[in-house]
Every structure is written in C-alpha cells, then in structure tokens.
Amino acid sequence: KRKFLYDPSQPPTTIQTLAAGSAAGVALWGARYPLDTIKTRIQADSMANPKYRGMLHCFTTTVAKEGIGALYMGFAACILRTVPVNAGFFWAYETSSWLFDKMMDT
C-alpha cells in the first residue's frame, strides 16, 4: 500500500498539523493582504481632502504610482506572525478534537 503525506486511517501527526496550519495562514494572507492594504490606506486617508474615491480607485492609484509591490508592503511581518499563530490554532483544534472523540468513545 502506498503512503502519501496523510494516511486517512491515522490522525495527522503534529508536524503535519503544524505545516497545514502554517500553509493555510500563508495562503490566507497572501490572498487577503492586498485588500487589507487598500482598507488601511482608505482608513488613513484624510476625510477633509481624500486622495481616494473608493476601493477600486485606491487600488488602481496605488498600483499605478507605486507598483504592485506596494500592496504587499509589510507582508513579511504579517507572515512572521501568522505562521506560528495558525500552526498553533490548527494544532490546538486537531488535538482537542482528537481528545474529545476519544472521550466520547469511552
């Protein structure tokens, strides 16, 4: 029988759970970070004399003036936070779920 990264008959190992949580966090913030940057720029914009008319205008202006990389400024710090946090959440969920299932089986 061939074994891949995960054997469905066995619970995931701690390393697998931590890796899955880390990967999920990176994937989430990789997709979400540009929207968060746009939201933050709009929030920090002046109410008296706004630079941006809305989300799309903020996006196009930012990319035109600063390049696509401007949407990911500060991303490294976000990843340094999200990897251990998501890994810990996944581990805690999987471990407590496994323990709860064992308690209910007895």
Coordinates of C-alpha atoms in Angstrom, one line a residue:
K1 CA 0.0 0.0 0.0
R2 CA 1.4 3.4 -1.0
K3 CA 1.6 6.1 1.7
F4 CA 1.4 9.7 0.9
L5 CA 1.6 12.7 3.2
Y6 CA -1.5 11.7 5.0
D7 CA -3.0 8.3 5.9
P8 CA -6.7 8.7 6.4
S9 CA -6.8 5.8 8.8
Q10 CA -4.5 7.6 11.2
P11 CA -4.8 11.0 12.9
P12 CA -2.4 13.6 11.4
T13 CA 1.0 14.0 13.1
T14 CA 1.9 17.1 14.9
I15 CA 4.3 18.1 12.2
Q16 CA 1.6 17.6 9.5
T17 CA -0.9 19.7 11.5
L18 CA 1.6 22.5 12.1
A19 CA 2.6 22.5 8.5
A20 CA -1.0 22.6 7.3
G21 CA -1.8 25.5 9.7
S22 CA 1.2 27.4 8.5
A23 CA 0.4 26.9 4.9
A24 CA -3.2 27.9 5.4
G25 CA -2.1 31.1 7.1
V26 CA 0.3 32.0 4.3
A27 CA -2.3 31.2 1.7
L28 CA -5.0 33.2 3.5
W29 CA -2.8 36.3 4.0
G30 CA -1.3 36.0 0.5
A31 CA -4.7 36.5 -0.9
R32 CA -6.1 38.9 1.7
Y33 CA -3.1 41.2 2.3
P34 CA -3.7 43.5 -0.8
L35 CA -7.3 44.1 0.3
D36 CA -6.1 44.8 3.8
T37 CA -3.5 47.3 2.5
I38 CA -6.3 49.1 0.5
K39 CA -8.6 49.1 3.5
T40 CA -5.8 50.6 5.7
R41 CA -4.9 53.3 3.1
I42 CA -8.6 54.3 2.9
Q43 CA -8.9 54.4 6.7
A44 CA -5.8 56.6 7.0
D45 CA -6.9 58.9 4.2
S46 CA -7.9 62.5 5.1
M47 CA -11.7 63.0 5.5
A48 CA -11.4 66.7 4.6
N49 CA -9.3 66.2 1.5
P50 CA -9.4 62.5 0.5
K51 CA -7.0 61.1 -2.0
Y52 CA -9.1 58.1 -2.9
R53 CA -12.7 57.9 -4.1
G54 CA -13.2 54.2 -3.1
M55 CA -11.5 50.8 -3.0
L56 CA -11.0 50.4 -6.8
H57 CA -9.6 53.9 -7.1
C58 CA -7.3 53.3 -4.2
F59 CA -6.1 50.0 -5.8
T60 CA -5.5 51.5 -9.3
T61 CA -3.8 54.6 -7.9
T62 CA -1.5 52.6 -5.6
V63 CA -0.5 50.2 -8.4
A64 CA 0.0 53.0 -10.9
K65 CA 2.1 55.2 -8.7
E66 CA 4.0 52.6 -6.5
G67 CA 3.7 49.3 -8.4
I68 CA 2.1 46.0 -7.4
G69 CA 4.7 45.5 -4.6
A70 CA 3.1 48.4 -2.7
L71 CA 0.1 46.1 -2.0
Y72 CA 2.5 43.7 -0.1
M73 CA 4.5 46.2 1.9
G74 CA 4.8 44.8 5.4
F75 CA 3.8 41.3 4.3
A76 CA 7.0 39.7 5.8
A77 CA 6.0 40.9 9.3
C78 CA 2.5 39.6 8.7
I79 CA 3.8 36.2 7.7
L80 CA 6.2 36.1 10.7
R81 CA 3.1 36.5 12.9
T82 CA 0.6 34.3 11.0
V83 CA 2.8 31.1 10.6
P84 CA 3.1 30.3 14.4
V85 CA -0.4 31.6 15.2
N86 CA -2.1 29.5 12.5
A87 CA 0.1 26.5 13.2
G88 CA -0.9 26.7 16.9
F89 CA -4.6 27.1 16.1
F90 CA -4.6 24.1 13.8
W91 CA -2.7 22.0 16.3
A92 CA -5.0 23.0 19.2
Y93 CA -8.1 22.3 17.2
E94 CA -6.9 18.9 15.9
T95 CA -5.6 17.8 19.3
S96 CA -8.7 18.9 21.2
S97 CA -10.9 17.3 18.5
W98 CA -9.0 14.0 18.8
L99 CA -9.2 14.1 22.6
F100 CA -12.9 14.9 22.5
D101 CA -13.5 12.0 20.2
K102 CA -11.5 9.7 22.4
M103 CA -13.5 10.8 25.5
M104 CA -16.8 10.2 23.6
D105 CA -15.7 6.7 22.6
T106 CA -15.2 5.6 26.2

